mmCIF file of C-alpha atoms in Angstrom:
data_model
loop_
_atom_site.group_PDB
_atom_site.id
_atom_site.type_symbol
_atom_site.label_atom_id
_atom_site.label_comp_id
_atom_site.label_asym_id
_atom_site.label_seq_id
_atom_site.Cartn_x
_atom_site.Cartn_y
_atom_site.Cartn_z
ATOM 1 C CA MET A 5 0.000 0.000 0.000
ATOM 2 C CA SER A 6 1.544 3.276 -1.159
ATOM 3 C CA SER A 7 1.121 5.602 1.814
ATOM 4 C CA ILE A 8 1.813 9.012 3.309
ATOM 5 C CA ALA A 9 2.272 9.523 7.033
ATOM 6 C CA VAL A 10 1.062 12.761 8.600
ATOM 7 C CA VAL A 11 2.632 13.879 11.882
ATOM 8 C CA ASN A 12 1.272 16.572 14.180
ATOM 9 C CA ALA A 13 3.595 16.852 17.178
ATOM 10 C CA GLY A 14 2.677 18.755 20.338
ATOM 11 C CA SER A 15 4.311 19.391 23.686
ATOM 12 C CA SER A 16 3.108 16.129 25.254
ATOM 13 C CA SER A 17 1.461 14.299 22.379
ATOM 14 C CA LEU A 18 2.155 12.927 18.933
ATOM 15 C CA LYS A 19 -0.805 12.638 16.566
ATOM 16 C CA PHE A 20 -0.364 10.615 13.408
ATOM 17 C CA GLN A 21 -2.336 9.299 10.458
ATOM 18 C CA ILE A 22 -1.462 6.897 7.675
ATOM 19 C CA PHE A 23 -3.096 7.743 4.360
ATOM 20 C CA ASP A 24 -3.445 5.216 1.556
ATOM 21 C CA THR A 25 -2.523 6.966 -1.699
ATOM 22 C CA SER A 26 -2.713 3.963 -4.014
ATOM 23 C CA GLY A 27 -6.196 4.892 -5.284
ATOM 24 C CA HIS A 28 -5.239 7.312 -8.069
ATOM 25 C CA GLY A 29 -3.190 9.329 -5.601
ATOM 26 C CA ILE A 30 -6.165 10.488 -3.516
ATOM 27 C CA PRO A 31 -5.313 10.261 0.223
ATOM 28 C CA VAL A 32 -7.670 8.029 2.194
ATOM 29 C CA CYS A 33 -7.124 7.647 5.929
ATOM 30 C CA ALA A 34 -6.242 4.036 6.791
ATOM 31 C CA ILE A 35 -4.927 4.434 10.361
ATOM 32 C CA LYS A 36 -5.396 7.218 12.876
ATOM 33 C CA GLY A 37 -3.691 7.370 16.247
ATOM 34 C CA GLN A 38 -1.771 9.302 18.844
ATOM 35 C CA VAL A 39 0.681 9.004 21.685
ATOM 36 C CA ASP A 40 -0.285 11.219 24.603
ATOM 37 C CA GLY A 41 1.031 11.693 28.129
ATOM 38 C CA ILE A 42 4.628 11.712 26.892
ATOM 39 C CA GLY A 43 6.974 11.679 29.878
ATOM 40 C CA THR A 44 4.166 11.252 32.409
ATOM 41 C CA ARG A 45 1.612 8.578 31.480
ATOM 42 C CA PRO A 46 2.421 7.557 27.885
ATOM 43 C CA ARG A 47 -0.392 5.885 25.994
ATOM 44 C CA LEU A 48 -0.425 4.744 22.362
ATOM 45 C CA ARG A 49 -3.821 4.466 20.725
ATOM 46 C CA ALA A 50 -4.712 3.772 17.102
ATOM 47 C CA ALA A 51 -7.711 2.697 15.067
ATOM 48 C CA ASN A 52 -8.342 1.735 11.454
ATOM 49 C CA ASP A 53 -10.588 3.522 8.968
ATOM 50 C CA GLU A 54 -13.634 1.684 10.340
ATOM 51 C CA GLY A 55 -12.953 2.845 13.884
ATOM 52 C CA GLU A 56 -11.767 -0.540 15.118
ATOM 53 C CA THR A 57 -9.101 -0.339 17.820
ATOM 54 C CA LEU A 58 -5.702 -1.568 16.671
ATOM 55 C CA ILE A 59 -3.806 -0.742 19.861
ATOM 56 C CA ASP A 60 -4.480 0.887 23.209
ATOM 57 C CA GLN A 61 -1.405 0.468 25.351
ATOM 58 C CA THR A 62 0.213 2.367 28.196
ATOM 59 C CA TYR A 63 3.965 2.535 28.769
ATOM 60 C CA ASP A 64 6.404 3.304 31.539
ATOM 61 C CA PRO A 65 7.381 7.009 31.347
ATOM 62 C CA LYS A 66 11.016 5.947 30.902
ATOM 63 C CA GLN A 67 10.061 4.182 27.648
ATOM 64 C CA ILE A 68 8.497 7.308 26.136
ATOM 65 C CA ASN A 69 9.974 10.333 27.864
ATOM 66 C CA ASP A 70 10.251 12.590 24.806
ATOM 67 C CA LEU A 71 9.056 13.008 21.221
ATOM 68 C CA PRO A 72 11.863 10.930 19.642
ATOM 69 C CA GLY A 73 10.861 8.112 22.003
ATOM 70 C CA ALA A 74 7.244 8.433 20.913
ATOM 71 C CA ILE A 75 8.280 8.360 17.257
ATOM 72 C CA LYS A 76 10.357 5.202 17.798
ATOM 73 C CA ILE A 77 7.593 3.349 19.648
ATOM 74 C CA THR A 78 5.047 4.359 17.014
ATOM 75 C CA GLY A 79 7.331 3.367 14.141
ATOM 76 C CA ASP A 80 8.168 0.029 15.734
ATOM 77 C CA TRP A 81 4.476 -0.727 16.240
ATOM 78 C CA LEU A 82 3.564 0.225 12.673
ATOM 79 C CA ARG A 83 6.325 -1.932 11.193
ATOM 80 C CA ALA A 84 5.418 -4.915 13.381
ATOM 81 C CA THR A 85 1.650 -4.687 13.065
ATOM 82 C CA VAL A 86 0.687 -3.091 9.786
ATOM 83 C CA GLN A 87 1.887 -5.053 6.800
ATOM 84 C CA GLY A 88 2.380 -3.898 3.235
ATOM 85 C CA ILE A 89 2.900 -0.187 3.895
ATOM 86 C CA ASP A 90 5.142 1.488 1.335
ATOM 87 C CA LEU A 91 5.783 4.889 2.902
ATOM 88 C CA VAL A 92 6.533 7.412 0.154
ATOM 89 C CA ALA A 93 6.636 10.599 2.259
ATOM 90 C CA VAL A 94 5.863 12.190 5.620
ATOM 91 C CA GLY A 95 3.894 15.411 5.974
ATOM 92 C CA HIS A 96 4.268 17.632 9.042
ATOM 93 C CA ARG A 97 2.237 20.449 10.520
ATOM 94 C CA VAL A 98 4.614 23.329 11.239
ATOM 95 C CA VAL A 99 2.925 26.256 12.948
ATOM 96 C CA HIS A 100 5.172 29.123 11.857
ATOM 97 C CA GLY A 101 6.603 29.562 8.372
ATOM 98 C CA GLY A 102 7.650 33.167 8.982
ATOM 99 C CA PRO A 103 8.098 35.454 5.962
ATOM 100 C CA ASP A 104 10.074 32.783 4.106
ATOM 101 C CA TYR A 105 7.401 30.193 3.342
ATOM 102 C CA ASP A 106 4.009 30.804 1.763
ATOM 103 C CA GLN A 107 3.440 27.217 0.606
ATOM 104 C CA PRO A 108 4.435 23.666 1.620
ATOM 105 C CA VAL A 109 8.120 22.888 1.219
ATOM 106 C CA LEU A 110 10.244 19.778 0.785
ATOM 107 C CA LEU A 111 12.432 19.653 3.880
ATOM 108 C CA THR A 112 16.212 19.775 3.897
ATOM 109 C CA PRO A 113 18.623 20.460 6.771
ATOM 110 C CA ASP A 114 18.878 24.048 5.495
ATOM 111 C CA ALA A 115 15.094 24.481 5.561
ATOM 112 C CA VAL A 116 14.930 23.099 9.105
ATOM 113 C CA ALA A 117 17.638 25.565 10.195
ATOM 114 C CA ARG A 118 15.589 28.433 8.741
ATOM 115 C CA LEU A 119 12.452 27.239 10.529
ATOM 116 C CA GLU A 120 14.304 27.090 13.834
ATOM 117 C CA LYS A 121 14.545 30.902 13.674
ATOM 118 C CA TYR A 122 10.817 31.056 14.393
ATOM 119 C CA VAL A 123 10.919 29.054 17.630
ATOM 120 C CA PRO A 124 10.608 32.269 19.722
ATOM 121 C CA LEU A 125 7.436 33.143 17.804
ATOM 122 C CA ALA A 126 5.750 29.827 18.617
ATOM 123 C CA PRO A 127 7.603 28.399 21.635
ATOM 124 C CA LEU A 128 4.893 25.870 22.492
ATOM 125 C CA HIS A 129 4.572 24.531 18.956
ATOM 126 C CA GLN A 130 7.616 25.080 16.741
ATOM 127 C CA PRO A 131 10.184 23.034 18.740
ATOM 128 C CA ASN A 132 7.812 20.088 18.880
ATOM 129 C CA ASN A 133 6.919 20.409 15.195
ATOM 130 C CA LEU A 134 10.617 20.281 14.283
ATOM 131 C CA ALA A 135 11.620 17.451 16.645
ATOM 132 C CA PRO A 136 10.194 14.556 14.561
ATOM 133 C CA ILE A 137 11.512 16.181 11.383
ATOM 134 C CA ARG A 138 15.054 16.172 12.751
ATOM 135 C CA THR A 139 14.681 12.610 14.004
ATOM 136 C CA LEU A 140 13.550 11.359 10.594
ATOM 137 C CA LEU A 141 16.241 13.351 8.760
ATOM 138 C CA LYS A 142 18.823 11.641 10.937
ATOM 139 C CA ASN A 143 17.423 8.108 10.885
ATOM 140 C CA ASN A 144 15.677 8.012 7.478
ATOM 141 C CA PRO A 145 17.357 10.654 5.308
ATOM 142 C CA GLU A 146 16.088 8.972 2.134
ATOM 143 C CA LEU A 147 12.427 9.524 3.120
ATOM 144 C CA PRO A 148 10.967 12.761 1.672
ATOM 145 C CA GLN A 149 9.416 15.066 4.273
ATOM 146 C CA VAL A 150 7.131 18.021 3.616
ATOM 147 C CA ALA A 151 6.369 20.907 5.987
ATOM 148 C CA CYS A 152 2.887 22.435 5.786
ATOM 149 C CA PHE A 153 2.466 25.784 7.518
ATOM 150 C CA ASP A 154 -0.365 27.249 9.573
ATOM 151 C CA THR A 155 0.711 30.717 8.453
ATOM 152 C CA ALA A 156 0.725 30.063 4.685
ATOM 153 C CA PHE A 157 -3.029 30.461 4.108
ATOM 154 C CA HIS A 158 -2.871 34.078 5.297
ATOM 155 C CA ARG A 159 0.119 35.213 3.262
ATOM 156 C CA ASP A 160 -2.057 36.990 0.670
ATOM 157 C CA HIS A 161 -3.173 39.608 3.197
ATOM 158 C CA SER A 162 -2.845 43.220 2.113
ATOM 159 C CA ALA A 163 0.023 45.337 3.433
ATOM 160 C CA VAL A 164 -2.471 47.244 5.579
ATOM 161 C CA ALA A 165 -3.699 44.037 7.223
ATOM 162 C CA ASP A 166 -0.166 42.680 7.661
ATOM 163 C CA HIS A 167 1.466 45.683 9.335
ATOM 164 C CA PHE A 168 1.753 46.813 12.908
ATOM 165 C CA ALA A 169 2.013 50.590 13.464
ATOM 166 C CA ILE A 170 5.726 50.410 14.234
ATOM 167 C CA PRO A 171 8.797 51.478 12.191
ATOM 168 C CA GLU A 172 8.991 49.797 8.795
ATOM 169 C CA HIS A 173 12.364 48.159 9.385
ATOM 170 C CA PHE A 174 10.711 45.810 11.900
ATOM 171 C CA TYR A 175 8.287 44.652 9.211
ATOM 172 C CA LYS A 176 11.177 43.955 6.850
ATOM 173 C CA GLU A 177 12.772 41.874 9.608
ATOM 174 C CA GLY A 178 9.605 39.776 9.824
ATOM 175 C CA VAL A 179 7.686 41.488 12.628
ATOM 176 C CA ARG A 180 4.242 41.407 11.064
ATOM 177 C CA ARG A 181 0.763 39.908 11.429
ATOM 178 C CA TYR A 182 0.860 36.347 10.111
ATOM 179 C CA GLY A 183 -2.318 34.593 11.262
ATOM 180 C CA PHE A 184 -2.503 30.913 12.200
ATOM 181 C CA HIS A 185 -4.753 27.818 11.972
ATOM 182 C CA GLY A 186 -4.367 28.185 8.213
ATOM 183 C CA LEU A 187 -4.508 24.454 7.490
ATOM 184 C CA SER A 188 -7.853 24.268 9.269
ATOM 185 C CA TYR A 189 -9.233 27.300 7.440
ATOM 186 C CA GLU A 190 -8.022 25.989 4.111
ATOM 187 C CA PHE A 191 -9.740 22.640 4.668
ATOM 188 C CA VAL A 192 -13.026 24.200 5.809
ATOM 189 C CA ALA A 193 -13.038 26.656 2.890
ATOM 190 C CA LYS A 194 -12.501 23.776 0.494
ATOM 191 C CA ARG A 195 -15.230 21.734 2.193
ATOM 192 C CA MET A 196 -17.624 24.675 2.006
ATOM 193 C CA LEU A 197 -17.033 24.930 -1.715
ATOM 194 C CA GLU A 198 -18.093 21.281 -2.029
ATOM 195 C CA LEU A 199 -21.151 21.514 0.244
ATOM 196 C CA PHE A 200 -22.384 25.092 -0.186
ATOM 197 C CA PRO A 201 -20.801 26.523 -3.341
ATOM 198 C CA GLU A 202 -23.263 29.415 -3.537
ATOM 199 C CA VAL A 203 -22.072 30.701 -0.137
ATOM 200 C CA ALA A 204 -18.418 29.624 -0.141
ATOM 201 C CA LYS A 205 -17.337 32.458 -2.435
ATOM 202 C CA SER A 206 -19.152 35.153 -0.499
ATOM 203 C CA ARG A 207 -18.201 36.961 2.746
ATOM 204 C CA VAL A 208 -17.501 34.282 5.349
ATOM 205 C CA ILE A 209 -16.100 34.153 8.874
ATOM 206 C CA ILE A 210 -14.704 30.810 10.054
ATOM 207 C CA ALA A 211 -14.324 30.381 13.807
ATOM 208 C CA HIS A 212 -11.727 27.760 14.735
ATOM 209 C CA LEU A 213 -12.678 27.268 18.378
ATOM 210 C CA GLY A 214 -10.645 24.788 20.363
ATOM 211 C CA SER A 215 -7.888 24.839 22.959
ATOM 212 C CA GLY A 216 -6.274 27.177 20.478
ATOM 213 C CA ALA A 217 -8.822 29.585 19.015
ATOM 214 C CA SER A 218 -8.927 32.143 16.245
ATOM 215 C CA MET A 219 -11.232 33.511 13.555
ATOM 216 C CA CYS A 220 -10.613 34.241 9.900
ATOM 217 C CA ALA A 221 -12.436 36.481 7.412
ATOM 218 C CA LEU A 222 -12.611 35.037 3.908
ATOM 219 C CA SER A 223 -13.706 36.613 0.655
ATOM 220 C CA ASP A 224 -14.019 34.315 -2.347
ATOM 221 C CA GLY A 225 -12.433 31.561 -0.258
ATOM 222 C CA ARG A 226 -9.273 33.555 0.501
ATOM 223 C CA SER A 227 -8.110 34.912 3.849
ATOM 224 C CA VAL A 228 -8.289 38.693 4.113
ATOM 225 C CA GLU A 229 -7.995 39.132 7.892
ATOM 226 C CA SER A 230 -7.405 37.023 11.007
ATOM 227 C CA THR A 231 -7.621 37.512 14.760
ATOM 228 C CA MET A 232 -4.129 36.110 15.337
ATOM 229 C CA GLY A 233 -1.043 38.129 14.488
ATOM 230 C CA PHE A 234 2.704 37.848 15.093
ATOM 231 C CA THR A 235 2.338 34.866 17.432
ATOM 232 C CA ALA A 236 -0.362 32.408 18.468
ATOM 233 C CA LEU A 237 -1.043 34.478 21.604
ATOM 234 C CA ASP A 238 -3.132 37.160 19.908
ATOM 235 C CA GLY A 239 -6.847 37.527 19.319
ATOM 236 C CA LEU A 240 -9.398 35.335 21.053
ATOM 237 C CA PRO A 241 -8.973 33.962 24.579
ATOM 238 C CA MET A 242 -7.924 30.302 24.420
ATOM 239 C CA GLY A 243 -7.533 27.358 26.747
ATOM 240 C CA THR A 244 -4.389 28.722 28.412
ATOM 241 C CA ARG A 245 -3.533 31.801 26.297
ATOM 242 C CA PRO A 246 -4.991 35.277 26.941
ATOM 243 C CA GLY A 247 -5.657 36.483 23.421
ATOM 244 C CA GLN A 248 -5.567 40.221 22.827
ATOM 245 C CA ILE A 249 -3.876 42.085 25.660
ATOM 246 C CA ASP A 250 -2.575 45.618 26.090
ATOM 247 C CA PRO A 251 1.237 45.592 25.544
ATOM 248 C CA GLY A 252 1.381 47.807 28.613
ATOM 249 C CA VAL A 253 0.453 44.765 30.689
ATOM 250 C CA VAL A 254 3.668 43.082 29.531
ATOM 251 C CA LEU A 255 5.700 46.169 30.428
ATOM 252 C CA TYR A 256 4.002 46.348 33.831
ATOM 253 C CA LEU A 257 4.701 42.697 34.628
ATOM 254 C CA ILE A 258 8.379 43.175 33.780
ATOM 255 C CA SER A 259 9.027 46.614 35.293
ATOM 256 C CA GLU A 260 6.693 46.599 38.306
ATOM 257 C CA LYS A 261 6.285 42.924 39.167
ATOM 258 C CA GLY A 262 9.894 42.018 38.423
ATOM 259 C CA MET A 263 8.981 39.161 36.102
ATOM 260 C CA SER A 264 11.532 37.982 33.556
ATOM 261 C CA ALA A 265 10.667 37.676 29.867
ATOM 262 C CA GLU A 266 10.735 33.892 30.316
ATOM 263 C CA ALA A 267 8.289 34.098 33.226
ATOM 264 C CA VAL A 268 5.900 36.307 31.249
ATOM 265 C CA GLN A 269 6.105 33.906 28.315
ATOM 266 C CA LYS A 270 5.272 30.962 30.564
ATOM 267 C CA LEU A 271 2.365 32.883 32.103
ATOM 268 C CA PHE A 272 0.862 33.850 28.750
ATOM 269 C CA TYR A 273 1.214 30.429 27.142
ATOM 270 C CA ASN A 274 0.323 28.217 30.097
ATOM 271 C CA ASP A 275 -1.734 29.974 32.768
ATOM 272 C CA CYS A 276 -4.089 32.462 31.123
ATOM 273 C CA GLY A 277 -7.196 32.174 28.952
ATOM 274 C CA LEU A 278 -10.032 29.977 30.180
ATOM 275 C CA LYS A 279 -7.716 28.443 32.768
ATOM 276 C CA GLY A 280 -6.657 31.789 34.189
ATOM 277 C CA LEU A 281 -10.121 33.342 34.211
ATOM 278 C CA SER A 282 -11.899 30.347 35.687
ATOM 279 C CA GLY A 283 -9.208 29.246 38.124
ATOM 280 C CA ILE A 284 -10.543 25.763 37.431
ATOM 281 C CA SER A 285 -9.781 24.360 33.991
ATOM 282 C CA ASN A 286 -8.841 25.140 30.420
ATOM 283 C CA ASP A 287 -11.388 22.564 29.188
ATOM 284 C CA MET A 288 -14.693 24.027 27.980
ATOM 285 C CA ARG A 289 -16.466 20.754 28.779
ATOM 286 C CA VAL A 290 -15.494 21.098 32.431
ATOM 287 C CA LEU A 291 -16.489 24.756 32.552
ATOM 288 C CA GLU A 292 -19.885 24.137 30.970
ATOM 289 C CA THR A 293 -20.783 21.576 33.637
ATOM 290 C CA GLY A 294 -19.490 23.652 36.546
ATOM 291 C CA ASP A 295 -21.419 26.174 38.598
ATOM 292 C CA GLU A 296 -18.461 28.120 39.963
ATOM 293 C CA PRO A 297 -18.430 31.893 39.269
ATOM 294 C CA GLY A 298 -15.040 31.570 37.592
ATOM 295 C CA ALA A 299 -16.385 29.027 35.102
ATOM 296 C CA LYS A 300 -19.258 31.343 34.161
ATOM 297 C CA LEU A 301 -16.915 34.314 33.797
ATOM 298 C CA ALA A 302 -14.565 32.367 31.519
ATOM 299 C CA ILE A 303 -17.390 31.293 29.189
ATOM 300 C CA ASP A 304 -18.960 34.764 29.198
ATOM 301 C CA TYR A 305 -15.610 36.317 28.289
ATOM 302 C CA PHE A 306 -14.945 33.740 25.549
ATOM 303 C CA VAL A 307 -18.330 34.419 23.915
ATOM 304 C CA TYR A 308 -18.054 38.193 24.370
ATOM 305 C CA ARG A 309 -14.673 38.415 22.666
ATOM 306 C CA ILE A 310 -15.831 36.239 19.766
ATOM 307 C CA GLY A 311 -18.745 38.617 19.275
ATOM 308 C CA LEU A 312 -16.420 41.628 19.269
ATOM 309 C CA TYR A 313 -14.061 40.057 16.743
ATOM 310 C CA ALA A 314 -16.963 38.985 14.540
ATOM 311 C CA GLY A 315 -17.847 42.663 14.216
ATOM 312 C CA MET A 316 -14.259 43.536 13.342
ATOM 313 C CA LEU A 317 -13.997 40.830 10.703
ATOM 314 C CA ALA A 318 -17.399 41.715 9.246
ATOM 315 C CA ALA A 319 -16.115 45.275 8.886
ATOM 316 C CA ALA A 320 -13.022 43.982 7.063
ATOM 317 C CA LEU A 321 -15.319 42.116 4.673
ATOM 318 C CA GLY A 322 -17.801 44.962 4.225
ATOM 319 C CA GLY A 323 -20.615 42.762 5.514
ATOM 320 C CA LEU A 324 -21.232 39.132 6.351
ATOM 321 C CA ASP A 325 -23.012 36.298 4.550
ATOM 322 C CA ALA A 326 -21.987 33.227 6.563
ATOM 323 C CA PHE A 327 -20.429 32.206 9.873
ATOM 324 C CA VAL A 328 -18.840 28.754 10.273
ATOM 325 C CA PHE A 329 -18.094 26.884 13.511
ATOM 326 C CA THR A 330 -15.251 24.354 13.506
ATOM 327 C CA ALA A 331 -12.665 22.615 15.767
ATOM 328 C CA GLY A 332 -13.261 21.017 19.172
ATOM 329 C CA ILE A 333 -15.514 23.580 20.849
ATOM 330 C CA GLY A 334 -17.057 24.857 17.631
ATOM 331 C CA GLU A 335 -18.018 21.382 16.454
ATOM 332 C CA ASN A 336 -19.106 19.864 19.765
ATOM 333 C CA SER A 337 -20.575 22.526 22.049
ATOM 334 C CA ALA A 338 -24.162 23.282 21.058
ATOM 335 C CA GLY A 339 -24.433 25.634 24.037
ATOM 336 C CA VAL A 340 -21.488 27.786 22.998
ATOM 337 C CA ARG A 341 -22.874 27.927 19.449
ATOM 338 C CA VAL A 342 -26.202 29.194 20.816
ATOM 339 C CA ARG A 343 -24.538 31.978 22.753
ATOM 340 C CA ILE A 344 -22.238 33.042 19.922
ATOM 341 C CA SER A 345 -25.155 33.056 17.494
ATOM 342 C CA GLU A 346 -26.982 35.444 19.846
ATOM 343 C CA THR A 347 -24.050 37.879 19.585
ATOM 344 C CA LEU A 348 -24.432 37.738 15.777
ATOM 345 C CA ALA A 349 -28.146 38.598 15.801
ATOM 346 C CA TRP A 350 -27.424 42.259 14.970
ATOM 347 C CA LEU A 351 -25.826 41.068 11.732
ATOM 348 C CA GLY A 352 -28.960 39.115 10.863
ATOM 349 C CA ALA A 353 -28.085 35.639 12.159
ATOM 350 C CA GLN A 354 -30.987 33.460 13.349
ATOM 351 C CA LEU A 355 -30.194 30.047 14.818
ATOM 352 C CA ASP A 356 -32.319 26.940 14.210
ATOM 353 C CA ALA A 357 -32.316 25.363 17.689
ATOM 354 C CA LYS A 358 -33.172 21.840 16.494
ATOM 355 C CA ALA A 359 -30.579 21.830 13.729
ATOM 356 C CA ASN A 360 -27.998 23.151 16.181
ATOM 357 C CA ALA A 361 -28.760 20.475 18.774
ATOM 358 C CA ALA A 362 -28.435 17.820 16.066
ATOM 359 C CA ARG A 363 -25.188 19.411 14.804
ATOM 360 C CA LYS A 364 -26.460 19.658 11.261
ATOM 361 C CA PRO A 365 -24.128 21.268 8.721
ATOM 362 C CA LEU A 366 -26.587 24.166 8.312
ATOM 363 C CA ILE A 367 -27.868 25.420 11.672
ATOM 364 C CA SER A 368 -29.515 28.716 10.742
ATOM 365 C CA ARG A 369 -33.177 29.299 10.022
ATOM 366 C CA PRO A 370 -34.265 29.751 6.391
ATOM 367 C CA GLU A 371 -34.950 33.468 6.902
ATOM 368 C CA SER A 372 -31.528 34.111 8.493
ATOM 369 C CA ARG A 373 -29.599 36.796 6.576
ATOM 370 C CA VAL A 374 -26.317 35.334 7.859
ATOM 371 C CA LYS A 375 -26.109 31.581 7.298
ATOM 372 C CA LEU A 376 -24.690 29.546 10.197
ATOM 373 C CA TYR A 377 -22.770 26.304 9.615
ATOM 374 C CA VAL A 378 -20.954 23.563 11.503
ATOM 375 C CA ILE A 379 -18.192 22.040 9.377
ATOM 376 C CA PRO A 380 -15.686 19.632 10.978
ATOM 377 C CA THR A 381 -12.089 20.412 10.172
ATOM 378 C CA ASP A 382 -9.427 17.898 9.108
ATOM 379 C CA GLU A 383 -5.972 19.425 9.186
ATOM 380 C CA GLU A 384 -4.301 16.032 8.726
ATOM 381 C CA LEU A 385 -6.098 15.381 5.430
ATOM 382 C CA MET A 386 -5.104 18.848 4.239
ATOM 383 C CA ILE A 387 -1.473 18.049 5.113
ATOM 384 C CA ALA A 388 -1.686 14.717 3.260
ATOM 385 C CA GLU A 389 -3.001 16.428 0.134
ATOM 386 C CA HIS A 390 -0.282 19.083 0.270
ATOM 387 C CA THR A 391 2.403 16.455 0.851
ATOM 388 C CA LEU A 392 1.262 14.390 -2.106
ATOM 389 C CA ALA A 393 1.169 17.447 -4.371
ATOM 390 C CA THR A 394 4.582 18.679 -3.203
ATOM 391 C CA ILE A 395 6.438 15.436 -3.841
ATOM 392 C CA ALA A 396 4.700 15.144 -7.215
ATOM 393 C CA GLN A 397 6.005 18.589 -8.175
ATOM 394 C CA ASN A 398 9.580 17.663 -7.368
ATOM 395 C CA THR A 399 11.594 15.642 -9.848
ATOM 396 C CA ILE A 400 13.319 12.391 -8.964
ATOM 397 C CA SER A 401 16.657 14.220 -9.009
ATOM 398 C CA ASP A 402 15.326 16.715 -6.459
ATOM 399 C CA LEU A 403 14.340 13.881 -4.132
ATOM 400 C CA ILE A 404 17.635 12.051 -4.630
ATOM 401 C CA ALA A 405 19.488 15.280 -3.747
ATOM 402 C CA LEU A 406 17.949 15.082 -0.281
ATOM 403 C CA ARG A 407 19.615 11.750 0.437
#
């Protein structure tokens, strides 16, 4: 079976999928799994395309205490268990492509070195994205690897949308508004074109609402504005990240509270957002079932800020025709969708309560001026498609040069 592996590495987890590409080159998911609890309570789980469990095994933390260990265990299991896989390439999610990369790229040691420059811009994500790439370059240098970037989808933004109001030389050095979750937005935009072509090319806001959260304004299927900017801290409040915050707060924490830059970074990436506001959890499911004042405040704030940013993005588009919910919270929390839809009523959105409860693709009432949708995202499939296209574009000599 000619296959592509897709790797999405996080701080304590390794998600992977194996896509069968033997059917005229169209990726079809054959195996989906992940290793979570790396270094604490490692657990390898995987299922086939029919949802049947292939493995669900826990390990001693010493066996899987880092990402390379997780990659080795996963690779050993795949080789021992799944027969007939002919792996032709590996596709990786890389959060930050900086100003250098506006499309997927075939990875070389030089490309990896360039991507390492953006670790300070995505300290939770970039090091973990690059770790499996380096491991495979070392152990399997003959295997083509492709990096797919969360920033690439937004690279067509206008200069006005891309700039901060700071001296121009900073922009030329790469200090600009990038936007993230691009692989998710790209997949949802493509899926919308298949399901609702009459709306997909109009003025659309997609809300990627999960542990990481952002929103994107699209016109004719292309990103024109996003709530995230230079880093993945900006915009909406998230599970543990604050979203938009006055830069003066950073200065205050450093000058008046005596916090180091490293301490502020740790605070903003790990202890803010829903977790910081609630004092309870960064998990929306926990907050929705709790009756503590902090849980209510966190949800109220989350919904309020989404409503504010919806107005901003609608202004960037000159109006709004559709609003799409996706990702973990957006796809699974009917209650959050109800509350967000209420904040969109002034734009003409009217929710169909029954369709929303049933998580139908279209959840607005027929008379709603702004159509409301729920469209599941699939970043891994988007990565597989990009990986397949990228290796097809490169000649055999290009691939041999990597070895």
